[in-house]
Coordinates of C-alpha atoms and ligand atoms in Angstrom, one line a residue:
M1 CA -41.6 -44.7 15.8
S2 CA -40.8 -45.7 19.3
G3 CA -41.6 -49.3 20.5
D4 CA -44.4 -47.9 22.8
S5 CA -46.1 -45.7 20.3
K6 CA -45.9 -48.5 17.8
W7 CA -47.6 -50.8 20.2
I8 CA -50.3 -48.1 21.1
W9 CA -50.9 -47.6 17.4
S10 CA -51.2 -51.3 16.6
Q11 CA -53.6 -51.7 19.5
Q12 CA -55.7 -48.8 18.3
G13 CA -55.6 -50.0 14.8
A14 CA -56.7 -53.5 15.8
K15 CA -59.5 -52.0 17.8
L16 CA -60.6 -49.8 14.9
L17 CA -60.6 -52.9 12.7
R18 CA -62.6 -54.9 15.2
L19 CA -65.2 -52.1 15.6
V20 CA -65.6 -51.7 11.9
S21 CA -65.8 -55.4 11.2
H22 CA -68.2 -56.1 14.0
W23 CA -70.5 -53.2 13.1
G24 CA -70.3 -54.0 9.4
H25 CA -71.3 -57.5 10.1
R26 CA -74.3 -56.5 12.2
C27 CA -75.6 -53.9 9.7
L28 CA -74.8 -55.5 6.3
V29 CA -75.2 -59.1 6.8
G30 CA -78.2 -60.3 4.8
S31 CA -78.2 -57.3 2.5
L32 CA -75.0 -58.0 0.6
P33 CA -73.6 -61.0 -1.2
N34 CA -71.3 -62.9 0.9
R35 CA -68.3 -61.5 -0.9
C36 CA -66.0 -58.7 -0.2
L37 CA -67.0 -55.5 -2.0
L38 CA -63.3 -54.9 -3.0
C39 CA -61.6 -58.1 -3.7
H40 CA -64.7 -60.4 -4.2
Q41 CA -63.2 -63.1 -1.9
S42 CA -65.8 -65.0 0.1
L43 CA -66.3 -63.6 3.5
N44 CA -66.2 -65.7 6.6
S45 CA -69.0 -65.6 9.2
T46 CA -67.5 -62.7 11.2
E47 CA -67.0 -60.4 8.2
A48 CA -69.4 -58.3 6.2
G49 CA -69.0 -55.8 3.4
F50 CA -65.2 -55.9 3.3
C51 CA -62.8 -58.7 4.2
Q52 CA -60.2 -58.2 7.0
V53 CA -57.4 -57.9 4.5
C54 CA -59.1 -55.1 2.5
L55 CA -60.2 -53.3 5.7
Q56 CA -56.6 -53.5 7.0
T57 CA -55.1 -52.2 3.8
G58 CA -57.9 -49.7 3.0
L59 CA -57.9 -47.8 6.4
Y60 CA -55.1 -45.7 7.7
H61 CA -52.6 -47.8 9.5
S62 CA -50.1 -45.1 10.7
P63 CA -50.5 -41.8 12.5
I64 CA -51.8 -39.1 10.1
C65 CA -51.3 -35.3 10.3
L66 CA -54.8 -33.8 10.9
G67 CA -53.8 -30.8 8.8
C68 CA -52.3 -32.0 5.6
G69 CA -53.0 -35.8 5.8
K70 CA -49.2 -36.7 5.6
S71 CA -48.3 -40.0 7.4
M72 CA -46.2 -39.4 10.5
Q73 CA -44.0 -41.5 12.8
L74 CA -45.7 -40.4 15.9
E75 CA -49.3 -39.9 17.0
L76 CA -49.5 -36.1 17.1
E77 CA -52.1 -33.5 16.0
Y78 CA -49.9 -32.0 13.2
C79 CA -46.7 -32.7 11.3
G80 CA -43.9 -30.2 11.8
Q81 CA -45.0 -28.1 8.9
C82 CA -48.7 -27.8 9.9
Q83 CA -47.7 -27.3 13.5
K84 CA -46.6 -23.7 12.7
H85 CA -50.0 -22.6 11.4
Q86 CA -52.3 -25.1 13.0
P87 CA -54.8 -25.6 10.2
R88 CA -58.4 -26.8 10.7
K89 CA -58.5 -30.5 11.5
V90 CA -59.6 -32.9 8.8
I91 CA -60.6 -36.3 10.1
A92 CA -60.9 -39.3 7.8
P93 CA -60.5 -43.0 8.3
C94 CA -58.5 -43.5 5.1
S95 CA -57.0 -42.0 1.9
Y96 CA -59.1 -42.0 -1.2
H97 CA -56.3 -43.7 -3.0
Q98 CA -55.9 -46.6 -0.5
G99 CA -58.7 -48.8 -1.8
F100 CA -62.2 -47.5 -0.8
G101 CA -62.2 -44.6 -3.3
P102 CA -64.3 -46.4 -5.9
W103 CA -67.0 -47.2 -3.2
I104 CA -67.0 -43.5 -2.1
A105 CA -67.3 -42.3 -5.7
A106 CA -70.2 -44.9 -6.3
I107 CA -72.2 -43.1 -3.5
K108 CA -72.0 -39.8 -5.2
Y109 CA -72.2 -40.9 -8.9
Q110 CA -74.3 -44.1 -8.9
G111 CA -76.3 -43.7 -5.7
Q112 CA -74.7 -47.0 -4.6
L113 CA -74.9 -46.9 -0.8
A114 CA -73.7 -50.4 0.1
A115 CA -70.5 -49.2 1.7
L116 CA -71.8 -46.0 3.2
P117 CA -72.7 -47.3 6.7
L118 CA -69.5 -49.2 7.0
L119 CA -67.3 -46.3 5.9
C120 CA -69.2 -44.0 8.3
Q121 CA -68.5 -46.5 11.1
A122 CA -64.8 -46.3 10.2
L123 CA -64.9 -42.6 10.4
V124 CA -66.8 -42.8 13.8
A125 CA -64.1 -45.2 15.1
R126 CA -61.4 -42.9 13.9
V127 CA -63.0 -39.9 15.6
G128 CA -63.3 -42.0 18.8
Q129 CA -59.7 -43.0 18.6
L130 CA -58.5 -39.4 18.2
E131 CA -60.7 -38.3 21.0
Q132 CA -59.2 -40.9 23.3
Q133 CA -55.8 -39.8 22.4
G134 CA -56.8 -36.2 23.3
L135 CA -56.3 -35.1 19.7
T136 CA -59.8 -33.9 19.0
T137 CA -63.0 -33.0 20.9
L138 CA -66.4 -34.4 19.8
P139 CA -68.5 -31.7 18.1
Q140 CA -72.0 -30.7 19.4
A141 CA -73.6 -31.0 15.9
I142 CA -73.1 -32.3 12.4
V143 CA -73.5 -30.1 9.4
P144 CA -73.3 -31.5 5.8
V145 CA -71.9 -29.5 2.9
P146 CA -75.1 -28.4 1.1
L147 CA -75.8 -29.0 -2.6
H148 CA -77.3 -26.3 -4.8
P149 CA -81.1 -27.0 -5.4
N150 CA -80.4 -27.5 -9.1
R151 CA -77.8 -30.1 -8.5
L152 CA -80.0 -31.7 -5.8
R153 CA -82.9 -32.0 -8.4
Q154 CA -80.5 -33.5 -10.9
R155 CA -78.9 -36.1 -8.6
G156 CA -81.9 -36.7 -6.3
F157 CA -79.8 -36.7 -3.2
N158 CA -76.9 -35.0 -1.4
Q159 CA -74.3 -37.5 -0.6
A160 CA -72.8 -35.2 2.2
W161 CA -76.2 -35.2 3.8
L162 CA -76.6 -39.0 3.6
I163 CA -73.2 -39.4 5.2
A164 CA -73.9 -36.7 7.9
H165 CA -77.3 -38.3 8.6
E166 CA -75.7 -41.7 9.1
L167 CA -73.0 -40.2 11.3
S168 CA -75.5 -38.3 13.4
K169 CA -77.4 -41.6 14.0
Q170 CA -74.3 -43.5 15.0
L171 CA -73.1 -40.8 17.3
S172 CA -76.5 -39.6 18.6
L173 CA -75.5 -36.0 17.6
P174 CA -78.0 -33.5 16.0
L175 CA -77.9 -33.1 12.2
I176 CA -78.2 -29.5 11.2
S177 CA -79.0 -29.0 7.6
D178 CA -80.9 -25.8 7.4
G179 CA -79.6 -22.3 7.7
L180 CA -76.6 -23.1 5.5
V181 CA -77.5 -22.7 1.9
R182 CA -75.6 -22.9 -1.4
L183 CA -76.5 -19.8 -3.3
Q184 CA -74.6 -20.6 -6.5
D185 CA -74.6 -23.6 -8.7
T186 CA -70.8 -23.6 -9.0
R187 CA -69.1 -25.7 -11.6
P188 CA -67.3 -28.9 -10.3
Q189 CA -64.1 -28.2 -8.5
A190 CA -62.2 -31.1 -10.1
G191 CA -59.7 -29.9 -12.7
L192 CA -59.4 -26.3 -11.3
N193 CA -56.2 -25.0 -9.8
G194 CA -56.2 -23.5 -6.2
A195 CA -57.0 -19.9 -7.3
Q196 CA -59.7 -21.0 -9.7
R197 CA -61.3 -23.2 -7.0
R198 CA -61.5 -20.3 -4.5
R199 CA -62.8 -17.9 -7.3
N200 CA -65.4 -20.6 -8.2
L201 CA -66.7 -20.7 -4.7
Q202 CA -66.6 -17.0 -3.8
D203 CA -69.9 -16.2 -2.0
A204 CA -71.3 -19.5 -3.0
F205 CA -72.6 -20.2 0.5
E206 CA -74.6 -18.3 3.1
L207 CA -75.3 -19.0 6.8
N208 CA -78.6 -17.4 7.4
A209 CA -79.8 -18.7 10.7
D210 CA -78.8 -18.0 14.3
F211 CA -76.6 -20.9 15.2
A212 CA -76.9 -22.4 18.7
Y213 CA -73.8 -24.6 18.7
Q214 CA -70.2 -23.7 19.4
R215 CA -68.5 -26.8 17.9
I216 CA -69.5 -28.5 14.7
A217 CA -68.2 -31.2 12.3
L218 CA -68.7 -30.1 8.8
V219 CA -69.2 -33.3 6.6
D220 CA -68.3 -33.9 3.0
D221 CA -67.7 -37.2 1.2
V222 CA -64.2 -36.5 0.1
V223 CA -61.8 -33.6 0.9
T224 CA -59.1 -32.9 -1.7
T225 CA -57.7 -29.4 -1.3
G226 CA -60.3 -28.4 1.2
T227 CA -61.4 -25.2 -0.6
T228 CA -65.1 -26.0 -0.3
V229 CA -65.1 -26.8 3.3
A230 CA -62.7 -23.9 4.0
E231 CA -65.2 -21.5 2.4
I232 CA -68.0 -22.7 4.6
A233 CA -65.8 -23.0 7.7
R234 CA -65.0 -19.3 7.4
L235 CA -68.7 -18.4 7.7
F236 CA -69.1 -20.4 10.9
E237 CA -65.9 -19.1 12.3
A238 CA -67.0 -15.5 11.8
R239 CA -69.7 -16.4 14.3
Y240 CA -67.2 -17.9 16.7
V241 CA -68.3 -21.5 15.9
H242 CA -65.3 -24.0 16.0
V243 CA -65.2 -26.2 12.9
Q244 CA -63.6 -29.6 12.3
I245 CA -63.9 -31.3 8.9
W246 CA -65.1 -35.0 8.6
C247 CA -65.0 -36.9 5.4
L248 CA -65.0 -40.6 4.4
A249 CA -61.6 -40.1 2.7
R250 CA -58.9 -37.5 2.0
A251 CA -57.8 -37.4 -1.6
E252 CA -54.3 -36.0 -1.9
A253 CA -54.2 -34.7 -5.4
P254 CA -50.7 -34.3 -6.7
G255 CA -50.1 -30.8 -7.9
L256 CA -53.0 -29.4 -5.8
L257 CA -51.3 -29.8 -2.5
E258 CA -49.8 -26.2 -2.7
A259 CA -53.4 -25.0 -2.9
I260 CA -54.4 -26.3 0.5
D261 CA -55.8 -23.4 2.4
L262 CA -57.5 -25.1 5.3
Ligands
ZN301 ZN1 -61.4 -58.0 0.4
ZN302 ZN1 -49.3 -31.7 8.1

């Protein structure tokens, strides 16, 4: 990394951190114990939710390829490999394995929402940073990955909708959650290989409304191989809608990377 780009990145990183800590303090103070959700250290009066150290280590602190999620030396859209085929952009503030993973899993599996606004704010800050650098364009609307009605009844909520709702509030962008439906109650994707994942999701979604927007952000909690979001993105792209993917974290699963089909 050149001296200049290192400086720019560290400025951006510091700004991201300030934004997240400031917002977190404003929203979470009073609703959480005065301890870091990750390391349980006492928080000072300017911190809320997570301490500075956990934020610093938990969020991306180097440029990341918007295709495959690899860390890079320079702030570019894509790494050399992704540059050739320019995959859909996946925007996340951190890697699932960097520290916040358990809090993201807790949203989905335990309905524990303590970290949700703060992680959404980290994602918003990341999008703002990329937009400033000319590496992405803000979408016109936010669309959550839908849950099948059976699963929704079981779980009681769709975590992707909760995240999309929070993002739409923070960015003042419309949340569009009708029109895109999940037709099949597919089995969980975890544990399936690339081909099985694609087969599992074949014809699982339908876009049945006229869509008034040209650029959307499709939101999920975590993106691993991207098979689910790719399946939905194809439906939008067939109608000439540009899709970027937003998630709270990317989970790079060893052994599944060859199945990336974004
Ligand atoms: Zn901490
Ligand atoms: Zn890449």
